[in-house]
Short mmCIF file of C-alpha atoms and ligand atoms in Angstrom, two decimals:
data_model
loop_
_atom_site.label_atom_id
_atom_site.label_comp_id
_atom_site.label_asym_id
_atom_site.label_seq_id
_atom_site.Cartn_x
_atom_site.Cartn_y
_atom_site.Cartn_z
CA UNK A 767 -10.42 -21.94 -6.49
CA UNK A 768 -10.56 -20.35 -10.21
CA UNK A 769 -10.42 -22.37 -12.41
CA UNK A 770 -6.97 -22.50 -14.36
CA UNK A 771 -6.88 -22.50 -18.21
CA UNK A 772 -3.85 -23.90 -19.99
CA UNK A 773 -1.48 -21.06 -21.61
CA UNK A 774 0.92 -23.28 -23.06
CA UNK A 775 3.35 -25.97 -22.63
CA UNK A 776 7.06 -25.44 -21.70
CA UNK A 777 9.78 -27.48 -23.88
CA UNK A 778 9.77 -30.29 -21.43
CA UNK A 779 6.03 -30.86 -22.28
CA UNK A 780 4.79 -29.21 -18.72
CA UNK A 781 1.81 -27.37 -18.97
CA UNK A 782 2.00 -23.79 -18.03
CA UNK A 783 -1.18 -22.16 -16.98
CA UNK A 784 -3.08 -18.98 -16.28
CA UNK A 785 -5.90 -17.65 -13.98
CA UNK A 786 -7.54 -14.38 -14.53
CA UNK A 787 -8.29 -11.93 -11.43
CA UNK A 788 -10.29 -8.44 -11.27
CA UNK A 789 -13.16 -7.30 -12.95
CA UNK A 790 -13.81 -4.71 -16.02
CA UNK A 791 -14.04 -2.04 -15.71
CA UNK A 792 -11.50 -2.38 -12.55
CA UNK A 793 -7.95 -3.70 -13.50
CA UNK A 794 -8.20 -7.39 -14.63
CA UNK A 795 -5.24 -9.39 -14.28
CA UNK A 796 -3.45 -12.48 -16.01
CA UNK A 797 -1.31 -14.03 -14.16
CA UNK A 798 1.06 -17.70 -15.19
CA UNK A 799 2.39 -20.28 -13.39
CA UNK A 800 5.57 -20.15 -14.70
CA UNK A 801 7.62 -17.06 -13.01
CA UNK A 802 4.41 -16.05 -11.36
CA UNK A 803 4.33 -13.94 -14.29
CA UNK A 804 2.11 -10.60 -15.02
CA UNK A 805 1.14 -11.35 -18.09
CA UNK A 806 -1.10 -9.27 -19.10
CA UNK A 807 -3.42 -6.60 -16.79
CA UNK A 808 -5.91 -4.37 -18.65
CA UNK A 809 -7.05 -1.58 -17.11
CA UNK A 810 -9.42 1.41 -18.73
CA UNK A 811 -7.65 4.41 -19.11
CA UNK A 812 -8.62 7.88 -18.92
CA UNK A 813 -10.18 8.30 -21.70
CA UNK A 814 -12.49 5.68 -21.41
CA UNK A 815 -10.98 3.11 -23.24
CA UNK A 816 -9.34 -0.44 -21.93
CA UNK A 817 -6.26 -1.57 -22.75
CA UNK A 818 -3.09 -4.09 -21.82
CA UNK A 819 -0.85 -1.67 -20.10
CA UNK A 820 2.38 -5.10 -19.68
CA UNK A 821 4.62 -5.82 -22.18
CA UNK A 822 4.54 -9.56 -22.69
CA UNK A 823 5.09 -12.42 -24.83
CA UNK A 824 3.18 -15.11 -26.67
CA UNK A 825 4.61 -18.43 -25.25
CA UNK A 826 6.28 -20.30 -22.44
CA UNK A 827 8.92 -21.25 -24.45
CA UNK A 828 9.18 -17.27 -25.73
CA UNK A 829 9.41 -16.36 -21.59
CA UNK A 830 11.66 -19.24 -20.89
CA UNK A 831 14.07 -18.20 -23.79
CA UNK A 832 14.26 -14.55 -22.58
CA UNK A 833 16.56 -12.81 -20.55
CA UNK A 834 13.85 -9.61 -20.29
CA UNK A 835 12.24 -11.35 -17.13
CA UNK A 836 9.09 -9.16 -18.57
CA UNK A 837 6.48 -9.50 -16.04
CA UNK A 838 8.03 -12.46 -13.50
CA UNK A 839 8.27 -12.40 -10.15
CA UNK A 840 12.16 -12.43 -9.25
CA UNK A 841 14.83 -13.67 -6.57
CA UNK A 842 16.03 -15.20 -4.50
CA UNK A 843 17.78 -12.13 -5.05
CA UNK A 844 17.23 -9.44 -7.58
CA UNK A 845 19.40 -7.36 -9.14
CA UNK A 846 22.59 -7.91 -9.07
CA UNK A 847 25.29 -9.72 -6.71
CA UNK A 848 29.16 -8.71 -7.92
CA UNK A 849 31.07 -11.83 -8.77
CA UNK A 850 28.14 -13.97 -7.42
CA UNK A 851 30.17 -13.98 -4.29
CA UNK A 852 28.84 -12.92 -1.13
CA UNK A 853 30.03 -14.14 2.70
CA UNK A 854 27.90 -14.92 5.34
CA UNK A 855 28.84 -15.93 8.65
CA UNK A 856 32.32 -16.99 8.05
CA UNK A 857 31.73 -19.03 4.51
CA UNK A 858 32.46 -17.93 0.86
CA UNK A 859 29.46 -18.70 -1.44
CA UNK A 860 29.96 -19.20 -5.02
CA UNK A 861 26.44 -18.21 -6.94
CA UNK A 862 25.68 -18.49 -10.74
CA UNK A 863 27.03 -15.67 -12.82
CA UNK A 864 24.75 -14.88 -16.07
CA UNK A 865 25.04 -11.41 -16.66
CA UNK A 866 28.75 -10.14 -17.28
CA UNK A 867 30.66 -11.93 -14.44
CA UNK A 868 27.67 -11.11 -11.99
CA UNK A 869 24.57 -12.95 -10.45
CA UNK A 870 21.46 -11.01 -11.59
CA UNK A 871 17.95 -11.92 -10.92
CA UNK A 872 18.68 -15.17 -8.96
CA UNK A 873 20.99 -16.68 -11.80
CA UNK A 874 20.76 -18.98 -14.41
CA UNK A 875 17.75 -20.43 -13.18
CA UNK A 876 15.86 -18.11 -10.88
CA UNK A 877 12.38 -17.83 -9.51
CA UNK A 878 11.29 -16.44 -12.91
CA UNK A 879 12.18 -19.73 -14.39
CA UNK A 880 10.33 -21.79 -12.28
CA UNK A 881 6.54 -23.59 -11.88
CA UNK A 882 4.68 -21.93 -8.96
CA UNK A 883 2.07 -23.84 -7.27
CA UNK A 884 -1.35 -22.11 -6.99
CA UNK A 885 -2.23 -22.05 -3.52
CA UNK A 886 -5.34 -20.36 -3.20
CA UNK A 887 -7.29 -18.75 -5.58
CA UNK A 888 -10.62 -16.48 -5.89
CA UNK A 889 -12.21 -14.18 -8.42
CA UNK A 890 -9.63 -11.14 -7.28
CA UNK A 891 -6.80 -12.83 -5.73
CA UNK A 892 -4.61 -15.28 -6.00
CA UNK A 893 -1.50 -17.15 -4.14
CA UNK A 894 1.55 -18.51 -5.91
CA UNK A 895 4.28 -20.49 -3.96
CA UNK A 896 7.40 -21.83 -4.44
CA UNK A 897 9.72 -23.89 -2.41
CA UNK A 898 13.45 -23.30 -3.43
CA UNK A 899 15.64 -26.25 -1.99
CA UNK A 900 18.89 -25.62 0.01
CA UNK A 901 21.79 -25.03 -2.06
CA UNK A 902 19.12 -23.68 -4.98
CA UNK A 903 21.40 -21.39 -7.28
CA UNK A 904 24.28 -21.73 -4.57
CA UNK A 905 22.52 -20.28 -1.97
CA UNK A 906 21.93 -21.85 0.94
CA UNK A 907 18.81 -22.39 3.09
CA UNK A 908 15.45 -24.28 1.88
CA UNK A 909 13.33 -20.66 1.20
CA UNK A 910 9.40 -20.85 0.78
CA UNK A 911 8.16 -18.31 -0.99
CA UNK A 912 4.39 -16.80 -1.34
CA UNK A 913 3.58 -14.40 -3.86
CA UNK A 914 -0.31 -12.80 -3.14
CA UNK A 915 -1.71 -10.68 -5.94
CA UNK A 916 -5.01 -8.45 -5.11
CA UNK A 917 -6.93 -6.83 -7.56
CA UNK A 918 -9.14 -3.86 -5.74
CA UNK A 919 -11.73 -1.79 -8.16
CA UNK A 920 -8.62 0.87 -9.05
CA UNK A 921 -5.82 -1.27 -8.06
CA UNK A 922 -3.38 -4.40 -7.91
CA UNK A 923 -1.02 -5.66 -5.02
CA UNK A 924 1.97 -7.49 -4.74
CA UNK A 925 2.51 -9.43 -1.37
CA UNK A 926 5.92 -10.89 -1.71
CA UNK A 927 7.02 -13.09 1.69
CA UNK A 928 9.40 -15.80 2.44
CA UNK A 929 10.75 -18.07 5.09
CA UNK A 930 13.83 -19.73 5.55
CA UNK A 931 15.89 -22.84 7.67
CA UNK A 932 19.01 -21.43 7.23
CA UNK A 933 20.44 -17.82 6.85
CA UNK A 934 20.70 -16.38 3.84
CA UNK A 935 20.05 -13.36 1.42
CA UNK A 936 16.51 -12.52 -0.07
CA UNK A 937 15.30 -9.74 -2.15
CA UNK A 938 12.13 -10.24 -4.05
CA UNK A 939 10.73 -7.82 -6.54
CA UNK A 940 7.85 -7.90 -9.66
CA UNK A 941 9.75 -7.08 -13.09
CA UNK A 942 6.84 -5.94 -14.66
CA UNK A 943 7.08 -3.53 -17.63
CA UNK A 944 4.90 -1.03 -18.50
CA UNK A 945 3.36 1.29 -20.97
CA UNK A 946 0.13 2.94 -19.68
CA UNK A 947 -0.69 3.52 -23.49
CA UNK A 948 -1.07 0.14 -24.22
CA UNK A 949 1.83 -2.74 -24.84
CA UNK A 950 1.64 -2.30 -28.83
CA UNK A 951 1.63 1.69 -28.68
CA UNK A 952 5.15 2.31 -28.94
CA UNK A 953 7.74 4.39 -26.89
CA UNK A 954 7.22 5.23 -23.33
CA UNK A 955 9.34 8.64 -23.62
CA UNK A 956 6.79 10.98 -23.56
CA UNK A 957 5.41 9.23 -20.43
CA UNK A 958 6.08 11.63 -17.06
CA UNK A 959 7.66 10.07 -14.60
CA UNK A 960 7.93 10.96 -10.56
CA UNK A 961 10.24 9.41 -7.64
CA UNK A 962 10.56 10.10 -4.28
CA UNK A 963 13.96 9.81 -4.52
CA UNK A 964 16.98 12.33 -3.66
CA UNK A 965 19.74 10.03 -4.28
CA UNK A 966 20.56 6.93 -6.86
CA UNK A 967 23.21 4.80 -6.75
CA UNK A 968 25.81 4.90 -9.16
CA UNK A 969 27.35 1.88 -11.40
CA UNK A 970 30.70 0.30 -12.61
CA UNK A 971 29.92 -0.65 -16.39
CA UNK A 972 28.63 -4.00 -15.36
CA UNK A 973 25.84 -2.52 -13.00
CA UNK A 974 27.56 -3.00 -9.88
CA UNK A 975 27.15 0.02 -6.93
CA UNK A 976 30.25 1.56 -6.00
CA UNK A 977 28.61 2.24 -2.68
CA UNK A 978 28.07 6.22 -3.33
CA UNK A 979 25.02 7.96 -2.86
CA UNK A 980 24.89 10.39 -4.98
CA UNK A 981 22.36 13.52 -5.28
CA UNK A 982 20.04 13.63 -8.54
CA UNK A 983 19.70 17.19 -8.27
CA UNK A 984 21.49 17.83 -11.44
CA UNK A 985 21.79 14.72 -12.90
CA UNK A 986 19.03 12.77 -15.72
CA UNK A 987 17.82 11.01 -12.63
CA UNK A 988 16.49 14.05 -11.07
CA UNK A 989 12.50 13.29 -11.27
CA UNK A 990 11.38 15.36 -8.12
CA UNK A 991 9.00 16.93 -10.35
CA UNK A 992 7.76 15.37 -13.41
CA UNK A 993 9.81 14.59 -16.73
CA UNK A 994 9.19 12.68 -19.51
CA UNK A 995 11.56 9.74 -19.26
CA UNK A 996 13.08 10.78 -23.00
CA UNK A 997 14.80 13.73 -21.13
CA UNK A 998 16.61 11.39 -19.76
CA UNK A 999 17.42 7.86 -21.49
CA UNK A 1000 18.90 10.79 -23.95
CA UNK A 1001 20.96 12.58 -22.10
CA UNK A 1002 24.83 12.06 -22.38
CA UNK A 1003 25.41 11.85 -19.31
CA UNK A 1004 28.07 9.22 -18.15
CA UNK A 1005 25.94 6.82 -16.43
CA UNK A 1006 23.06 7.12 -18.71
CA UNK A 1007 25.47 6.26 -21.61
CA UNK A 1008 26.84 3.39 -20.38
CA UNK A 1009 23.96 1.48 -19.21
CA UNK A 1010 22.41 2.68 -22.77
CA UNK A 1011 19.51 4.28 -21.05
CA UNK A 1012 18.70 4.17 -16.82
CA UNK A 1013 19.03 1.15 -15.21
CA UNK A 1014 19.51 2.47 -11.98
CA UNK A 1015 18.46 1.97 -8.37
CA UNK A 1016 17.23 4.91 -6.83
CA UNK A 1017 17.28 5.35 -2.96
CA UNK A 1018 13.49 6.09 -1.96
CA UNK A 1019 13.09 8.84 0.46
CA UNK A 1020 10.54 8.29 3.48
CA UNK A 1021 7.38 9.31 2.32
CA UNK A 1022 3.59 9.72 3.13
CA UNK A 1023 3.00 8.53 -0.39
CA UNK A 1024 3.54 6.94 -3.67
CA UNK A 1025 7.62 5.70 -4.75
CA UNK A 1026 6.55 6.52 -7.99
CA UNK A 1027 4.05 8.03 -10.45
CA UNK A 1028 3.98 7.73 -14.04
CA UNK A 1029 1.17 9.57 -16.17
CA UNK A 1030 0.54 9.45 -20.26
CA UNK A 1031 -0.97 12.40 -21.05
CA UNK A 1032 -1.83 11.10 -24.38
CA UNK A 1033 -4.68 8.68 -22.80
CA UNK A 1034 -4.68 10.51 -19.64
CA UNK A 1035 -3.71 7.42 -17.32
CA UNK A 1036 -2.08 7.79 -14.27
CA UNK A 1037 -0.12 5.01 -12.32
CA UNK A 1038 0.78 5.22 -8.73
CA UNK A 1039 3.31 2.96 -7.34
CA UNK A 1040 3.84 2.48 -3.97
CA UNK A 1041 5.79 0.23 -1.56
CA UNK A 1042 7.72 -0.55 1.57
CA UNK A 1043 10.94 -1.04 0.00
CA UNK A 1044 14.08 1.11 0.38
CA UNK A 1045 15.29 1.19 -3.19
CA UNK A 1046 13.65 1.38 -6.60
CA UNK A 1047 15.45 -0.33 -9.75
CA UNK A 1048 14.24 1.96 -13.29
CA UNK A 1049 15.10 0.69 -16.26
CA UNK A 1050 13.82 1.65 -19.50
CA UNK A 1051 14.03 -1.58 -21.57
CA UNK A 1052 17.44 -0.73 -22.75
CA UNK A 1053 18.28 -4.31 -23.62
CA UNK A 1054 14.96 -4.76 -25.38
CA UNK A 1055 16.48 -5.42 -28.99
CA UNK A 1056 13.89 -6.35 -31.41
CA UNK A 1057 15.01 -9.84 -30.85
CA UNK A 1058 11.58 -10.79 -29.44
CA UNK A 1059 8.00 -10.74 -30.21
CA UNK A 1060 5.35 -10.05 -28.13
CA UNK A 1061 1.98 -11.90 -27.64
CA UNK A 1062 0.91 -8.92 -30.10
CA UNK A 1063 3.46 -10.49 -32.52
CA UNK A 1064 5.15 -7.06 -32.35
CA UNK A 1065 9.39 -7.15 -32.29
CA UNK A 1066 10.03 -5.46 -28.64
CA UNK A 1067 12.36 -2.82 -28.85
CA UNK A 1068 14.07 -0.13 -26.71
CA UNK A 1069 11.74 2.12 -24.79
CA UNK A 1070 8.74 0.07 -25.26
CA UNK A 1071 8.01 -0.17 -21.73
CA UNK A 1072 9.69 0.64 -18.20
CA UNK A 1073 10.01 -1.24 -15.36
CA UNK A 1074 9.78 0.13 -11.70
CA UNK A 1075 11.21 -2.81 -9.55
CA UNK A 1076 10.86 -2.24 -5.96
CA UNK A 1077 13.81 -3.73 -3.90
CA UNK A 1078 16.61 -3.61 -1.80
CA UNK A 1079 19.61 -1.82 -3.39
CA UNK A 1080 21.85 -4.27 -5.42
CA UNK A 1081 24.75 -6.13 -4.17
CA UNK A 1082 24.13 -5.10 -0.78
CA UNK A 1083 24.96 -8.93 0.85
CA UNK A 1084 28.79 -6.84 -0.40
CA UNK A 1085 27.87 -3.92 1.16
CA UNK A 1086 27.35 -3.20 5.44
CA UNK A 1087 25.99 0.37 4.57
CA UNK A 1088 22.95 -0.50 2.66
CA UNK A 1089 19.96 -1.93 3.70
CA UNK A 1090 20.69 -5.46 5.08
CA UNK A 1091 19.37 -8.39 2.73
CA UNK A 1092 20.03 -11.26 5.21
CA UNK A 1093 16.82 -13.89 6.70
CA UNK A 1094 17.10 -15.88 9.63
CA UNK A 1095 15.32 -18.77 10.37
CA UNK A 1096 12.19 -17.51 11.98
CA UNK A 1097 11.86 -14.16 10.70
CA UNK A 1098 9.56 -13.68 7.62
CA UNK A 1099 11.14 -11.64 4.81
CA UNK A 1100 7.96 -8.96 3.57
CA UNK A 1101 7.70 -6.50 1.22
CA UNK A 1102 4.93 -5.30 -1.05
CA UNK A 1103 4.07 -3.33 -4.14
CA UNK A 1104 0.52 -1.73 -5.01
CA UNK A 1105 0.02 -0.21 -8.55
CA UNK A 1106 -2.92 2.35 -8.42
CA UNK A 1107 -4.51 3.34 -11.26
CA UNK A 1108 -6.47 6.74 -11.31
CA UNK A 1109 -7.31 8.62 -14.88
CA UNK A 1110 -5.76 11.54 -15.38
CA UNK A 1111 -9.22 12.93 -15.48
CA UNK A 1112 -10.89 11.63 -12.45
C1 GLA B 2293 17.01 -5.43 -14.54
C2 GLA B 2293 18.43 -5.08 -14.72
C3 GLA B 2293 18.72 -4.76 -16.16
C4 GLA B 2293 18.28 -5.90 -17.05
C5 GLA B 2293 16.84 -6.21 -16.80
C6 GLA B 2293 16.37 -7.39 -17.61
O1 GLA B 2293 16.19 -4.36 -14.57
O2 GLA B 2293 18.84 -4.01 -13.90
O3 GLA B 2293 20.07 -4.50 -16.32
O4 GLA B 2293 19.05 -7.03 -16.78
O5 GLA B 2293 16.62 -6.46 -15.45
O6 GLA B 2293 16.81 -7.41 -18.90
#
C-alpha cells in the first residue's frame, strides 16, 4: 500500500484523504477518499510543459457543499431518473429527487458523497470500494462497488464494477471535468471536440429523454469532425438554450476507436477518451456559477471545463428501448473509461 496523506477533514470531523498514482513525466494522479474523487491529474502537455488538466476544489467541506460532482465517481445511477420513480419486477420505487423533481447522480446522498475504503494500493494504481446498503437512496439491493484507477506512461483508466443481492438499476460513470490547458486557464471554447456519435438524445426542460433519437447532422451536436465546443454552447438552438449550454447524452456509435477526442491547440494537448459504454453525457459546466472556488482559489464559472461522462443513457430503468440498466444477483455490472493523452505534436 501507498501511503495515504490527509487532505482534509469533512464537517463531521472524518478525515478525508488522498494517495497519489503515476509518475512525471507520465500522468500523475490525485485521487480522495471521499467520492473517489479525481482531484487533481497533471499531465505534460505538448509543449513541454506540466500542468493540472481537472477542475477541482480546495476542501472536503467545498466538495461536500457542491452540487458540481467535479471529479467524483457517481451512481448508483447517474444521470438522471424522471420523478425518481422507476418499477422493477412488479414494485413502485420511490428514489430521492434533488434536481427539479428528478433523481440525478444517485440523489441526495450518492456515491460522490460518500467515504471509499482503499482496498489496494501501489505506486500506479489504486482500488476504492464502497458497500451501499439495501434500501441506500431507495434503491434496493446491498451493491458493492470497486472503482480501479491505472495510470500507464500516456494514460489513466477507470475500472468501474459492482455486484448486487437483489435486482436493481446501476449506472456508474467518472464526472471529471476538464480543461487540457490547465484548470486556472480559462474557457474551454476554443478546445476541438470529436464524438463518435450520430445521434443524441433530446430533453424536456428538466433533462429528461423523450425517448427520440435524433440525428446531429445539422444540429450544435454534430461533432463528426472537429469543432470548437463555442460553436456550439452558442448556438440558439432550442436544446442548447434551454439546458444553457449541452448537457446532453449522445448515443456512441460502434467504433474501432476513441468515444471522444478533445485537442487545445493552444498547448497542443490531445485527449483521447475511450470506453465500453453506449452513451456519452457532455456538458459544458453550464451550472458552474462563480459560486465556488477552486483549490486555485479561482471563482469557477461557465465553460471552465467539460465533462465527458461515459454511461448508459438517462432514465432508461423508464425506458425498454434503451440500453437496459438492470443487475441481477450474480452478474457483475462493468464498464470502463481510459483517458489517453498524446501531444498534439508527438
Ligand atoms: C451532469 C448533469 C448536469 C449537471 C451536472 C452537475 O452532467 O447532466 O445537468 O447536473 O451533472 O452539475
Amino acid at each position: 500500500m501507498v501511503s495515504l496523506d490527509v487532505f482534509g477533514t469533512d464537517p463531521h470531523g472524518r478525515k478525508v484523504h488522498v494517495l497519489t498514482i503515476g509518475q512525471a513525466p507520465g500522468p500523475v494522479l490525485q485521487l480522495l477518499d471521499l467520492g473517489a474523487t479525481m482531484h487533481r491529474l497533471e499531465i505534460t502537455g505538448g509543449d513541454g510543459r506540466r500542468r493540472n488538466v481537472l477542475l477541482n476544489l480546495a476542501t472536503p467541506e467545498d466538495y461536500l457543499a457542491s452540487t458540481a460532482y467535479l471529479g467524483s465517481t457517481v451512481g448508483r445511477y447517474a444521470n438522471r431518473i424522471a420523478g425518481g420513480r422507476f418499477q422493477l419486477d412488479g414494485r413502485s420505487y420511490q428514489l430521492g429527487v434533488n434536481d427539479r423533481g428528478n433523481h440525478l447522480h444517485g440523489g441526495p446522498d450518492g456515491f460522490h458523497r460518500r467515504h471509499w475504503t482503499v482496498a489496494e494500493s501501489s505506486p500506479d494504481e489504486a482500488v476504492l470500494e464502497l458497500l451501499s446498503p439495501d434500501g441506500d437512496g431507495g434503491y434496493p439491493g446491498t451493491v458493492h462497488v470497486t472503482a480501479r484507477f491505472r495510470v500507464g506512461p500516456d494514460r489513466l483508466r477507470l475500472d468501474l464494477s459492482a455486484t448486487t443481492d437483489r435486482p436493481t438499476p446501476v449506472n456508474l460513470t467518472s464526472h471529471a471535468y476538464f480543461n487540457l490547458d490547465g484548470d486556472e486557464a480559462g474557457t474551454i471554447d476554443a478546445h476541438r471536440l470529436t464524438l463518435a456519435a450520430d445521434a443524441y438524445t433530446p430533453v424536456d426542460d428538466a433533462g429528461i429523454p423523450s425517448g427520440e433519437l435524433a440525428p446531429v447532422e445539422g444540429t450544435p451536436f454534430d461533432f463528426r469532425q472537429p469543432r470548437p465546443i463555442g460553436s456550439a454552447t452558442r448556438s440558439d438552438h432550442p436544446q442548447v438554450r434551454a439546458a444553457k449550454g449541452i448537457d446532453h447524452n449522445v448515443v456512441l456509435g460502434d467504433r474501432p476507436g476513441p468515444a471522444a477526442i478533445l485537442v487545445s491547440e493552444a498547448t497542443a494537448t490531445r485527449m483521447e477518451l475511450h470506453t465500453d459504454q453506449p452513451g456519452l453525457q457532455v456538458y459544458t459546466g453550464n451550472f458552474l456559477d462563480g459560486s465556488a472556488r477552486s483549490a486555485g482559489g479561482r471563482l469557477l464559472r461557465q465553460g471552465d471545463g467539460i465533462a465527458l461522462e461515459p454511461q448508459l443513457f438517462p432514465d432508461s430503468p423508464n425506458r425498454p428501448e434503451f440500453p437496459a440498466p438492470w443487475l441481477a444477483p450474480g452478474q457483475t455490472y462493468r464498464s470502463f473509461v481510459e483517458w489517453r493523452f498524446v501531444t498534439a505534436g508527438a
